[in-house]
């Protein structure tokens, strides 16, 4: 029951965003409907689900009818946008202050169409964020880097993923994860010993990876209190 993103809007609605790399299935729509119902009951307000699709399929299911009810989501197809053109436009604007409306499409470039490889888009995005560090506060930069890293974990494998990991290690996010890991290692050494701490953390990462919760892996690495909650949830 973890939603990808949920935002309260100025118009009084709540917008729920989900990312899908495959065509939207009936099972997906039932899951989204369950998210909406649970959230609407909790917040006592209306919720609209947007599904950001990266699938190549031209026709994507956006509704199901079961019984007397029809459930519908709104689709956003990023494959219709060219990532190469986006980065070309960003490079032409270098030297001028970076705006938020420039950064948001860049963060979603791994889901777009175009001839450039996903690995290269993520690398370009990381480089762009490093050049934009003066335009945003540190927490925002780390969150943006985390989005790109989450896409890398989701879509890349082997050497390509290792390349991204090396690039991330040089970023604000990479430094934060390293510093936190060092500090966490010291705490765990004192409390239960180095070997037990390492095994506990490794088991948590394996569990999250098996459930395809890449975003929670990143948050667990950077947020000690959240990591402790996950330890309790999974009985580690």
Coordinates of N, CA and C in Angstrom, one line a residue:
X1 N 0.8 -1.2 0.0 CA 0.0 0.0 0.0 C 0.8 1.3 0.0
X2 N 2.1 1.2 -0.5 CA 2.9 2.4 -0.7 C 2.6 3.0 -2.0
X3 N 2.2 4.3 -2.0 CA 2.0 5.0 -3.2 C 3.3 5.7 -3.7
X4 N 3.4 5.9 -5.0 CA 4.7 6.5 -5.4 C 4.7 8.0 -5.0
X5 N 3.7 8.8 -5.3 CA 3.7 10.2 -4.9 C 2.2 10.6 -4.7
X6 N 2.0 11.5 -3.7 CA 0.7 12.0 -3.4 C 0.8 13.5 -3.0
X7 N 0.1 14.3 -3.7 CA 0.2 15.8 -3.5 C -1.2 16.4 -3.3
X8 N -1.2 17.3 -2.3 CA -2.4 18.1 -2.1 C -2.3 19.3 -3.0
X9 N -3.3 19.6 -3.8 CA -3.3 20.6 -4.8 C -4.1 21.9 -4.3
X10 N -3.8 23.0 -4.9 CA -4.5 24.2 -4.5 C -6.0 24.2 -4.8
X11 N -6.4 23.3 -5.8 CA -7.8 23.3 -6.2 C -8.6 22.4 -5.3
X12 N -8.0 21.9 -4.2 CA -8.7 21.1 -3.2 C -8.7 19.6 -3.5
X13 N -8.2 19.2 -4.7 CA -8.0 17.8 -5.0 C -6.7 17.2 -4.5
X14 N -6.6 15.9 -4.4 CA -5.3 15.3 -4.1 C -4.9 14.5 -5.4
X15 N -3.7 14.7 -5.9 CA -3.2 14.0 -7.1 C -2.3 12.9 -6.7
X16 N -2.6 11.7 -7.1 CA -1.8 10.5 -6.8 C -1.1 10.1 -8.1
X17 N 0.3 10.1 -8.1 CA 1.1 9.7 -9.3 C 1.7 8.4 -9.1
X18 N 1.6 7.6 -10.2 CA 2.2 6.2 -10.2 C 3.1 6.1 -11.5
X19 N 4.2 5.5 -11.4 CA 5.1 5.2 -12.5 C 4.9 3.8 -13.0
X20 N 4.7 3.6 -14.3 CA 4.6 2.3 -14.9 C 5.5 2.1 -16.1
X21 N 6.4 1.1 -16.0 CA 7.3 0.9 -17.2 C 6.7 -0.1 -18.2
X22 N 5.6 -0.8 -17.8 CA 4.9 -1.7 -18.7 C 3.5 -1.1 -18.9
X23 N 2.8 -1.8 -19.9 CA 1.4 -1.4 -20.1 C 0.6 -1.6 -18.9
X24 N -0.4 -0.7 -18.7 CA -1.2 -0.7 -17.5 C -2.2 -1.9 -17.6
X25 N -2.1 -2.8 -16.6 CA -3.0 -4.0 -16.6 C -4.2 -3.8 -15.8
X26 N -5.1 -4.7 -15.9 CA -6.3 -4.7 -15.0 C -5.9 -4.8 -13.5
X27 N -4.9 -5.6 -13.2 CA -4.4 -5.7 -11.9 C -3.9 -4.4 -11.4
X28 N -3.1 -3.7 -12.2 CA -2.6 -2.3 -11.8 C -3.8 -1.4 -11.5
X29 N -4.8 -1.4 -12.4 CA -5.9 -0.5 -12.1 C -6.7 -0.8 -10.8
X30 N -6.8 -2.1 -10.5 CA -7.4 -2.5 -9.3 C -6.6 -2.0 -8.1
X31 N -5.3 -2.1 -8.2 CA -4.4 -1.6 -7.2 C -4.5 -0.1 -7.0
X32 N -4.5 0.6 -8.1 CA -4.7 2.1 -8.0 C -6.0 2.5 -7.4
X33 N -7.0 1.7 -7.8 CA -8.4 2.0 -7.2 C -8.4 1.8 -5.7
X34 N -7.7 0.8 -5.2 CA -7.6 0.5 -3.8 C -6.8 1.6 -3.1
X35 N -5.7 2.1 -3.7 CA -5.0 3.3 -3.2 C -5.9 4.5 -3.0
X36 N -6.6 4.8 -4.1 CA -7.5 5.9 -4.1 C -8.6 5.8 -3.0
X37 N -9.2 4.7 -2.9 CA -10.3 4.5 -1.9 C -9.7 4.6 -0.5
X38 N -8.6 4.0 -0.2 CA -8.0 4.1 1.1 C -7.6 5.5 1.5
X39 N -6.9 6.2 0.5 CA -6.5 7.6 0.7 C -7.7 8.5 0.9
X40 N -8.7 8.4 0.1 CA -9.8 9.2 0.1 C -10.5 9.1 1.5
X41 N -10.6 7.9 2.0 CA -11.2 7.7 3.3 C -10.4 8.3 4.4
X42 N -9.1 8.2 4.3 CA -8.2 8.8 5.3 C -8.2 10.3 5.3
X43 N -8.2 10.9 4.1 CA -8.1 12.4 4.1 C -9.4 13.1 4.0
X44 N -10.5 12.2 3.8 CA -11.8 12.7 3.6 C -11.9 13.7 2.5
X45 N -11.4 13.3 1.3 CA -11.4 14.2 0.2 C -11.2 13.4 -1.1
X46 N -11.3 14.1 -2.3 CA -11.2 13.4 -3.6 C -9.8 13.2 -4.0
X47 N -9.5 12.1 -4.7 CA -8.2 11.8 -5.2 C -8.3 11.4 -6.6
X48 N -7.4 11.9 -7.4 CA -7.3 11.6 -8.9 C -5.9 11.0 -9.1
X49 N -5.9 9.8 -9.8 CA -4.6 9.1 -10.1 C -4.2 9.4 -11.5
X50 N -2.9 9.8 -11.6 CA -2.2 10.0 -12.8 C -1.2 8.9 -13.0
X51 N -1.1 8.2 -14.1 CA -0.2 7.1 -14.4 C 0.8 7.6 -15.4
X52 N 2.1 7.8 -15.0 CA 3.2 8.2 -15.9 C 3.7 7.0 -16.5
X53 N 3.5 6.8 -17.8 CA 3.8 5.6 -18.6 C 5.1 5.7 -19.4
X54 N 6.0 4.7 -19.3 CA 7.2 4.7 -20.1 C 7.1 3.6 -21.1
X55 N 6.0 2.8 -21.2 CA 5.8 1.7 -22.1 C 5.8 2.2 -23.6
X56 N 6.2 1.3 -24.5 CA 6.3 1.7 -25.9 C 4.9 1.5 -26.5
X57 N 4.0 0.8 -25.9 CA 2.7 0.5 -26.4 C 1.9 1.8 -26.7
X58 N 1.3 1.9 -27.8 CA 0.6 3.2 -28.2 C -0.8 3.2 -27.5
X59 N -1.4 2.1 -27.3 CA -2.7 2.0 -26.7 C -2.6 1.4 -25.3
X60 N -2.9 2.3 -24.3 CA -2.7 1.9 -22.9 C -4.0 1.9 -22.2
X61 N -4.4 0.9 -21.5 CA -5.6 0.8 -20.8 C -5.7 1.9 -19.7
X62 N -6.8 2.7 -19.6 CA -6.9 3.7 -18.6 C -8.2 3.6 -17.8
X63 N -8.9 2.5 -17.9 CA -10.1 2.3 -17.1 C -10.5 0.8 -17.1
X64 N -11.3 0.5 -16.1 CA -11.9 -0.8 -15.9 C -13.4 -0.6 -15.5
X65 N -14.2 -1.5 -16.0 CA -15.6 -1.5 -15.5 C -15.9 -2.8 -14.9
X66 N -16.3 -2.8 -13.6 CA -16.6 -4.0 -12.8 C -17.9 -3.7 -12.1
X67 N -18.8 -4.7 -12.2 CA -20.2 -4.5 -11.6 C -20.8 -3.3 -12.3
X68 N -21.3 -2.3 -11.5 CA -22.0 -1.1 -12.0 C -21.0 0.1 -12.0
X69 N -19.7 -0.1 -11.7 CA -18.8 1.0 -11.5 C -17.7 1.0 -12.6
X70 N -17.3 2.2 -13.0 CA -16.2 2.3 -13.9 C -15.1 3.2 -13.2
X71 N -13.9 2.6 -13.2 CA -12.8 3.3 -12.5 C -11.9 3.8 -13.6
X72 N -11.4 5.1 -13.5 CA -10.6 5.6 -14.6 C -9.4 6.4 -14.0
X73 N -8.2 6.3 -14.7 CA -7.1 7.1 -14.3 C -6.7 8.0 -15.5
X74 N -5.9 8.9 -15.3 CA -5.4 9.8 -16.3 C -4.0 9.4 -16.7
X75 N -3.7 9.2 -18.0 CA -2.4 8.8 -18.5 C -1.5 9.9 -18.9
X76 N -0.3 9.8 -18.6 CA 0.7 10.7 -19.1 C 1.8 9.9 -19.8
X77 N 1.9 10.0 -21.2 CA 2.8 9.2 -22.0 C 4.1 10.0 -22.2
X78 N 5.1 9.6 -21.6 CA 6.4 10.3 -21.8 C 7.2 9.8 -23.0
X79 N 6.8 8.6 -23.6 CA 7.5 8.1 -24.8 C 7.2 9.0 -26.0
X80 N 6.2 9.9 -25.9 CA 6.0 10.9 -27.0 C 6.9 12.0 -26.9
X81 N 7.8 12.2 -25.9 CA 8.7 13.3 -25.8 C 10.1 12.8 -26.1
X82 N 10.9 13.6 -26.7 CA 12.3 13.3 -27.1 C 13.3 13.8 -26.1
X83 N 13.9 12.9 -25.4 CA 14.9 13.2 -24.4 C 16.1 14.0 -25.0
X84 N 16.5 13.6 -26.2 CA 17.6 14.3 -26.8 C 17.3 15.8 -27.0
X85 N 16.1 16.1 -27.5 CA 15.8 17.5 -27.7 C 15.7 18.3 -26.4
X86 N 15.3 17.6 -25.3 CA 15.2 18.2 -24.0 C 16.6 18.6 -23.6
X87 N 17.6 17.7 -23.6 CA 19.0 18.0 -23.2 C 19.6 19.1 -24.1
X88 N 19.3 19.0 -25.4 CA 19.8 20.0 -26.3 C 19.3 21.4 -25.9
X89 N 18.1 21.5 -25.5 CA 17.5 22.8 -25.1 C 18.1 23.2 -23.8
X90 N 18.4 22.3 -22.9 CA 19.0 22.7 -21.6 C 20.4 23.2 -21.8
X91 N 21.1 22.5 -22.7 CA 22.5 22.9 -22.9 C 22.6 24.3 -23.5
X92 N 21.7 24.7 -24.4 CA 21.7 26.0 -25.0 C 21.4 27.1 -24.0
X93 N 20.7 26.7 -22.9 CA 20.4 27.7 -21.9 C 21.4 27.8 -20.8
X94 N 22.5 27.1 -20.9 CA 23.6 27.1 -19.9 C 24.1 28.5 -19.7
X95 N 24.4 28.9 -18.5 CA 24.8 30.2 -18.1 C 23.7 31.1 -17.5
X96 N 22.5 30.8 -17.8 CA 21.4 31.5 -17.2 C 20.9 30.7 -16.0
X97 N 20.2 31.4 -15.0 CA 19.8 30.7 -13.8 C 18.9 29.5 -14.1
X98 N 19.1 28.4 -13.4 CA 18.2 27.2 -13.7 C 16.9 27.4 -12.9
X99 N 15.8 27.1 -13.6 CA 14.5 27.2 -13.1 C 13.9 25.8 -12.8
X100 N 13.0 25.7 -11.9 CA 12.4 24.4 -11.5 C 11.7 23.8 -12.7
X101 N 11.1 24.6 -13.6 CA 10.4 24.0 -14.7 C 11.4 23.4 -15.7
X102 N 12.7 23.8 -15.6 CA 13.7 23.2 -16.5 C 14.1 21.8 -15.9
X103 N 14.1 21.7 -14.6 CA 14.7 20.5 -13.9 C 13.7 19.3 -14.0
X104 N 12.4 19.6 -13.7 CA 11.4 18.5 -13.6 C 11.4 17.7 -14.8
X105 N 11.3 18.2 -16.1 CA 11.3 17.3 -17.2 C 12.6 16.5 -17.3
X106 N 13.7 17.1 -17.0 CA 15.0 16.4 -17.0 C 15.0 15.2 -16.1
X107 N 14.4 15.3 -14.9 CA 14.3 14.2 -14.0 C 13.5 13.0 -14.6
X108 N 12.6 13.3 -15.5 CA 11.8 12.3 -16.1 C 12.3 11.8 -17.4
X109 N 13.5 12.3 -17.8 CA 14.0 12.0 -19.1 C 14.3 10.5 -19.3
X110 N 14.6 9.7 -18.3 CA 14.8 8.2 -18.5 C 13.5 7.5 -19.0
X111 N 12.3 8.1 -18.8 CA 11.1 7.5 -19.2 C 10.7 8.0 -20.6
X112 N 11.4 8.9 -21.2 CA 11.0 9.5 -22.5 C 11.5 8.7 -23.7
X113 N 11.1 9.1 -24.8 CA 11.5 8.4 -26.1 C 12.8 9.1 -26.5
X114 N 13.3 8.7 -27.7 CA 14.5 9.3 -28.3 C 15.6 8.2 -28.5
X115 N 16.6 8.6 -29.2 CA 17.7 7.7 -29.6 C 18.8 7.5 -28.5
X116 N 18.9 8.5 -27.6 CA 19.9 8.4 -26.5 C 19.6 7.3 -25.5
X117 N 20.6 6.6 -25.0 CA 20.4 5.5 -24.1 C 20.0 6.0 -22.7
X118 N 19.3 5.2 -22.0 CA 18.9 5.6 -20.6 C 20.0 5.9 -19.7
X119 N 21.1 5.1 -19.8 CA 22.3 5.4 -19.0 C 22.8 6.8 -19.3
X120 N 22.9 7.2 -20.6 CA 23.4 8.5 -20.9 C 22.5 9.6 -20.4
X121 N 21.2 9.4 -20.5 CA 20.3 10.4 -20.0 C 20.5 10.6 -18.5
X122 N 20.6 9.5 -17.7 CA 20.8 9.6 -16.3 C 22.1 10.3 -16.0
X123 N 23.2 10.0 -16.7 CA 24.5 10.6 -16.5 C 24.4 12.1 -16.8
X124 N 23.7 12.5 -17.9 CA 23.6 13.9 -18.2 C 22.8 14.6 -17.1
X125 N 21.7 13.9 -16.6 CA 20.9 14.5 -15.6 C 21.7 14.8 -14.3
X126 N 22.6 13.8 -13.9 CA 23.4 14.0 -12.7 C 24.4 15.1 -12.9
X127 N 25.0 15.2 -14.1 CA 25.9 16.3 -14.4 C 25.2 17.7 -14.4
X128 N 24.0 17.7 -14.9 CA 23.2 18.9 -14.9 C 22.9 19.4 -13.5
X129 N 22.5 18.4 -12.6 CA 22.2 18.8 -11.2 C 23.5 19.3 -10.5
X130 N 24.6 18.8 -10.8 CA 25.8 19.3 -10.2 C 26.1 20.7 -10.6
X131 N 25.8 21.0 -11.8 CA 26.0 22.4 -12.3 C 24.9 23.4 -11.7
X132 N 23.8 22.8 -11.2 CA 22.7 23.6 -10.7 C 22.6 23.7 -9.2
X133 N 23.7 23.2 -8.6 CA 23.7 23.2 -7.1 C 23.4 24.5 -6.4
X134 N 23.9 25.6 -7.1 CA 23.7 26.9 -6.6 C 22.3 27.5 -6.7
X135 N 21.4 26.8 -7.5 CA 20.1 27.3 -7.7 C 19.1 26.7 -6.8
X136 N 19.4 25.6 -6.0 CA 18.5 24.9 -5.1 C 19.2 24.6 -3.8
X137 N 18.4 24.4 -2.8 CA 19.0 24.1 -1.5 C 19.5 22.6 -1.5
X138 N 20.3 22.2 -0.6 CA 20.9 20.9 -0.5 C 19.9 19.8 -0.5
X139 N 18.9 19.9 0.3 CA 17.9 18.8 0.4 C 17.2 18.6 -1.0
X140 N 16.9 19.7 -1.7 CA 16.3 19.5 -3.0 C 17.2 18.8 -4.0
X141 N 18.4 19.2 -4.0 CA 19.4 18.5 -4.9 C 19.5 17.0 -4.6
X142 N 19.5 16.7 -3.3 CA 19.7 15.3 -2.9 C 18.4 14.5 -3.4
X143 N 17.2 15.1 -3.2 CA 16.0 14.4 -3.6 C 16.0 14.2 -5.1
X144 N 16.4 15.2 -5.9 CA 16.5 15.1 -7.3 C 17.5 14.0 -7.8
X145 N 18.6 14.0 -7.1 CA 19.6 12.9 -7.5 C 19.0 11.6 -7.1
X146 N 18.2 11.5 -6.1 CA 17.7 10.2 -5.6 C 16.7 9.7 -6.7
X147 N 15.9 10.6 -7.3 CA 15.0 10.2 -8.4 C 15.8 9.6 -9.6
X148 N 16.8 10.2 -10.0 CA 17.6 9.7 -11.1 C 18.2 8.3 -10.7
X149 N 18.7 8.2 -9.5 CA 19.3 7.0 -9.1 C 18.3 5.8 -9.0
X150 N 17.0 6.2 -8.6 CA 16.0 5.2 -8.5 C 15.7 4.7 -9.9
X151 N 15.7 5.6 -10.9 CA 15.4 5.1 -12.3 C 16.6 4.2 -12.8
X152 N 17.8 4.6 -12.4 CA 18.9 3.7 -12.8 C 18.8 2.3 -12.2
X153 N 18.4 2.2 -10.9 CA 18.2 0.9 -10.3 C 17.1 0.1 -11.0
X154 N 16.1 0.8 -11.4 CA 14.9 0.2 -12.0 C 15.2 -0.3 -13.4
X155 N 16.0 0.5 -14.2 CA 16.1 0.2 -15.6 C 17.4 -0.4 -16.1
X156 N 18.5 -0.1 -15.3 CA 19.8 -0.5 -15.8 C 20.4 -1.7 -15.1
X157 N 21.3 -2.4 -15.7 CA 21.9 -3.6 -15.1 C 23.5 -3.6 -15.3
X158 N 24.1 -4.4 -14.5 CA 25.6 -4.7 -14.7 C 26.4 -3.4 -14.9
X159 N 27.2 -3.3 -16.0 CA 28.2 -2.3 -16.1 C 27.5 -0.9 -16.2
X160 N 26.3 -0.8 -16.8 CA 25.6 0.5 -16.9 C 25.3 1.0 -15.5
X161 N 24.8 0.1 -14.7 CA 24.4 0.5 -13.4 C 25.6 0.9 -12.5
X162 N 26.7 0.2 -12.7 CA 27.9 0.5 -12.0 C 28.4 1.9 -12.4
X163 N 28.3 2.2 -13.6 CA 28.7 3.6 -14.1 C 27.9 4.6 -13.4
X164 N 26.6 4.4 -13.2 CA 25.8 5.4 -12.5 C 26.1 5.5 -11.1
X165 N 26.4 4.3 -10.4 CA 26.8 4.3 -9.0 C 28.1 5.1 -8.8
X166 N 29.0 5.0 -9.7 CA 30.3 5.7 -9.6 C 30.0 7.2 -9.7
X167 N 29.1 7.6 -10.6 CA 28.7 9.0 -10.8 C 28.0 9.5 -9.6
X168 N 27.1 8.7 -9.0 CA 26.3 9.1 -7.8 C 27.3 9.3 -6.6
X169 N 28.3 8.5 -6.6 CA 29.2 8.6 -5.4 C 29.9 10.0 -5.3
X170 N 29.9 10.7 -6.4 CA 30.5 12.1 -6.5 C 29.5 13.2 -6.2
X171 N 28.3 12.8 -6.0 CA 27.2 13.8 -5.8 C 26.9 14.1 -4.3
X172 N 26.1 15.1 -4.0 CA 25.6 15.3 -2.7 C 24.9 14.1 -2.1
X173 N 24.1 13.5 -2.9 CA 23.4 12.3 -2.4 C 24.4 11.2 -2.0
X174 N 25.4 11.0 -2.9 CA 26.4 9.9 -2.6 C 27.2 10.2 -1.3
X175 N 27.6 11.5 -1.1 CA 28.3 11.8 0.1 C 27.4 11.6 1.3
X176 N 26.1 12.0 1.2 CA 25.2 11.8 2.3 C 25.1 10.3 2.7
X177 N 24.9 9.5 1.7 CA 24.8 8.1 1.9 C 26.0 7.5 2.5
X178 N 27.2 7.9 2.0 CA 28.4 7.4 2.6 C 28.6 7.8 4.1
X179 N 28.4 9.1 4.3 CA 28.5 9.6 5.7 C 27.6 8.9 6.6
X180 N 26.3 8.8 6.2 CA 25.3 8.1 7.0 C 25.7 6.6 7.2
X181 N 26.2 6.0 6.2 CA 26.6 4.6 6.4 C 27.7 4.4 7.4
X182 N 28.7 5.4 7.3 CA 29.8 5.3 8.3 C 29.3 5.5 9.7
X183 N 28.4 6.5 9.9 CA 27.9 6.8 11.2 C 27.0 5.7 11.7
X184 N 26.2 5.1 10.8 CA 25.4 4.0 11.2 C 26.2 2.8 11.6
X185 N 27.3 2.6 10.8 CA 28.2 1.5 11.1 C 28.8 1.6 12.5
X186 N 29.1 2.8 12.9 CA 29.7 3.1 14.3 C 28.6 2.7 15.3
X187 N 27.4 3.2 15.1 CA 26.3 3.0 16.1 C 26.0 1.5 16.2
X188 N 25.9 0.8 15.1 CA 25.6 -0.6 15.1 C 26.7 -1.4 15.7
X189 N 28.0 -1.0 15.5 CA 29.1 -1.7 16.1 C 29.0 -1.7 17.6
X190 N 28.6 -0.5 18.1 CA 28.5 -0.3 19.6 C 27.4 -1.2 20.1
X191 N 26.2 -1.2 19.4 CA 25.0 -1.9 19.9 C 25.0 -3.4 19.7
X192 N 25.2 -3.9 18.5 CA 25.1 -5.3 18.3 C 26.2 -5.9 17.6
X193 N 27.2 -5.1 17.3 CA 28.4 -5.7 16.7 C 28.4 -5.5 15.2
X194 N 29.6 -5.4 14.6 CA 29.7 -5.0 13.2 C 29.1 -6.1 12.3
X195 N 29.3 -7.4 12.6 CA 28.8 -8.4 11.7 C 27.3 -8.5 11.7
X196 N 26.7 -8.4 12.8 CA 25.2 -8.5 12.9 C 24.6 -7.3 12.3
X197 N 25.2 -6.1 12.4 CA 24.6 -4.9 11.8 C 24.7 -5.0 10.3
X198 N 25.8 -5.5 9.8 CA 25.9 -5.7 8.3 C 24.9 -6.6 7.8
X199 N 24.7 -7.8 8.5 CA 23.7 -8.8 8.0 C 22.3 -8.2 8.1
X200 N 22.0 -7.5 9.1 CA 20.7 -6.9 9.3 C 20.4 -5.9 8.2
X201 N 21.3 -5.1 7.9 CA 21.1 -4.1 6.8 C 21.0 -4.8 5.4
X202 N 21.9 -5.8 5.2 CA 21.8 -6.5 3.9 C 20.5 -7.2 3.7
X203 N 20.0 -7.8 4.8 CA 18.7 -8.5 4.7 C 17.6 -7.6 4.4
X204 N 17.6 -6.4 4.9 CA 16.6 -5.4 4.6 C 16.7 -5.0 3.2
X205 N 17.9 -4.7 2.6 CA 18.0 -4.3 1.3 C 17.6 -5.4 0.3
X206 N 17.9 -6.7 0.6 CA 17.4 -7.8 -0.2 C 15.9 -7.9 -0.2
X207 N 15.3 -7.7 0.9 CA 13.8 -7.7 1.0 C 13.2 -6.6 0.2
X208 N 13.7 -5.4 0.3 CA 13.2 -4.3 -0.4 C 13.4 -4.5 -1.9
X209 N 14.5 -5.0 -2.3 CA 14.8 -5.3 -3.7 C 13.9 -6.3 -4.3
X210 N 13.6 -7.4 -3.5 CA 12.7 -8.4 -4.0 C 11.3 -7.9 -4.2
X211 N 10.9 -6.9 -3.5 CA 9.6 -6.3 -3.6 C 9.6 -5.1 -4.5
X212 N 10.8 -4.9 -5.2 CA 10.9 -3.8 -6.2 C 10.6 -2.4 -5.6
X213 N 11.1 -2.2 -4.4 CA 10.9 -0.9 -3.7 C 12.2 -0.1 -3.7
X214 N 12.6 0.3 -4.9 CA 13.9 1.0 -5.1 C 13.9 2.3 -4.3
X215 N 12.8 3.0 -4.3 CA 12.7 4.3 -3.7 C 12.9 4.1 -2.2
X216 N 12.4 3.0 -1.6 CA 12.6 2.8 -0.2 C 14.0 2.4 0.2
X217 N 14.7 1.8 -0.8 CA 16.1 1.4 -0.6 C 16.9 2.7 -0.4
X218 N 16.7 3.7 -1.3 CA 17.4 4.9 -1.2 C 17.0 5.7 0.1
X219 N 15.7 5.7 0.5 CA 15.3 6.4 1.7 C 15.9 5.7 2.9
X220 N 16.0 4.4 2.9 CA 16.5 3.6 4.0 C 18.0 3.9 4.2
X221 N 18.7 4.2 3.1 CA 20.1 4.5 3.2 C 20.4 5.8 3.7
X222 N 19.5 6.8 3.6 CA 19.7 8.1 4.0 C 19.0 8.6 5.2
X223 N 18.0 7.8 5.7 CA 17.2 8.2 6.8 C 17.2 7.1 7.9
X224 N 18.0 7.3 8.9 CA 18.1 6.3 10.0 C 16.8 6.0 10.7
X225 N 16.0 7.0 10.9 CA 14.7 6.7 11.6 C 13.8 5.9 10.7
X226 N 13.8 6.1 9.4 CA 13.0 5.4 8.5 C 13.5 3.9 8.4
X227 N 14.8 3.8 8.4 CA 15.4 2.5 8.4 C 15.0 1.6 9.6
X228 N 15.0 2.3 10.8 CA 14.6 1.6 12.0 C 13.1 1.1 11.9
X229 N 12.3 1.9 11.3 CA 10.9 1.5 11.1 C 10.7 0.3 10.2
X230 N 11.6 0.3 9.1 CA 11.6 -0.9 8.2 C 12.1 -2.1 8.9
X231 N 13.1 -2.0 9.8 CA 13.6 -3.1 10.6 C 12.4 -3.7 11.4
X232 N 11.7 -2.8 12.0 CA 10.6 -3.3 12.9 C 9.5 -3.9 12.0
X233 N 9.2 -3.3 10.8 CA 8.2 -3.8 10.0 C 8.5 -5.2 9.5
X234 N 9.7 -5.5 9.1 CA 10.1 -6.8 8.6 C 10.7 -7.7 9.7
X235 N 10.6 -7.3 10.9 CA 11.1 -8.2 12.0 C 12.5 -8.5 12.0
X236 N 13.4 -7.5 11.6 CA 14.8 -7.7 11.5 C 15.5 -7.2 12.8

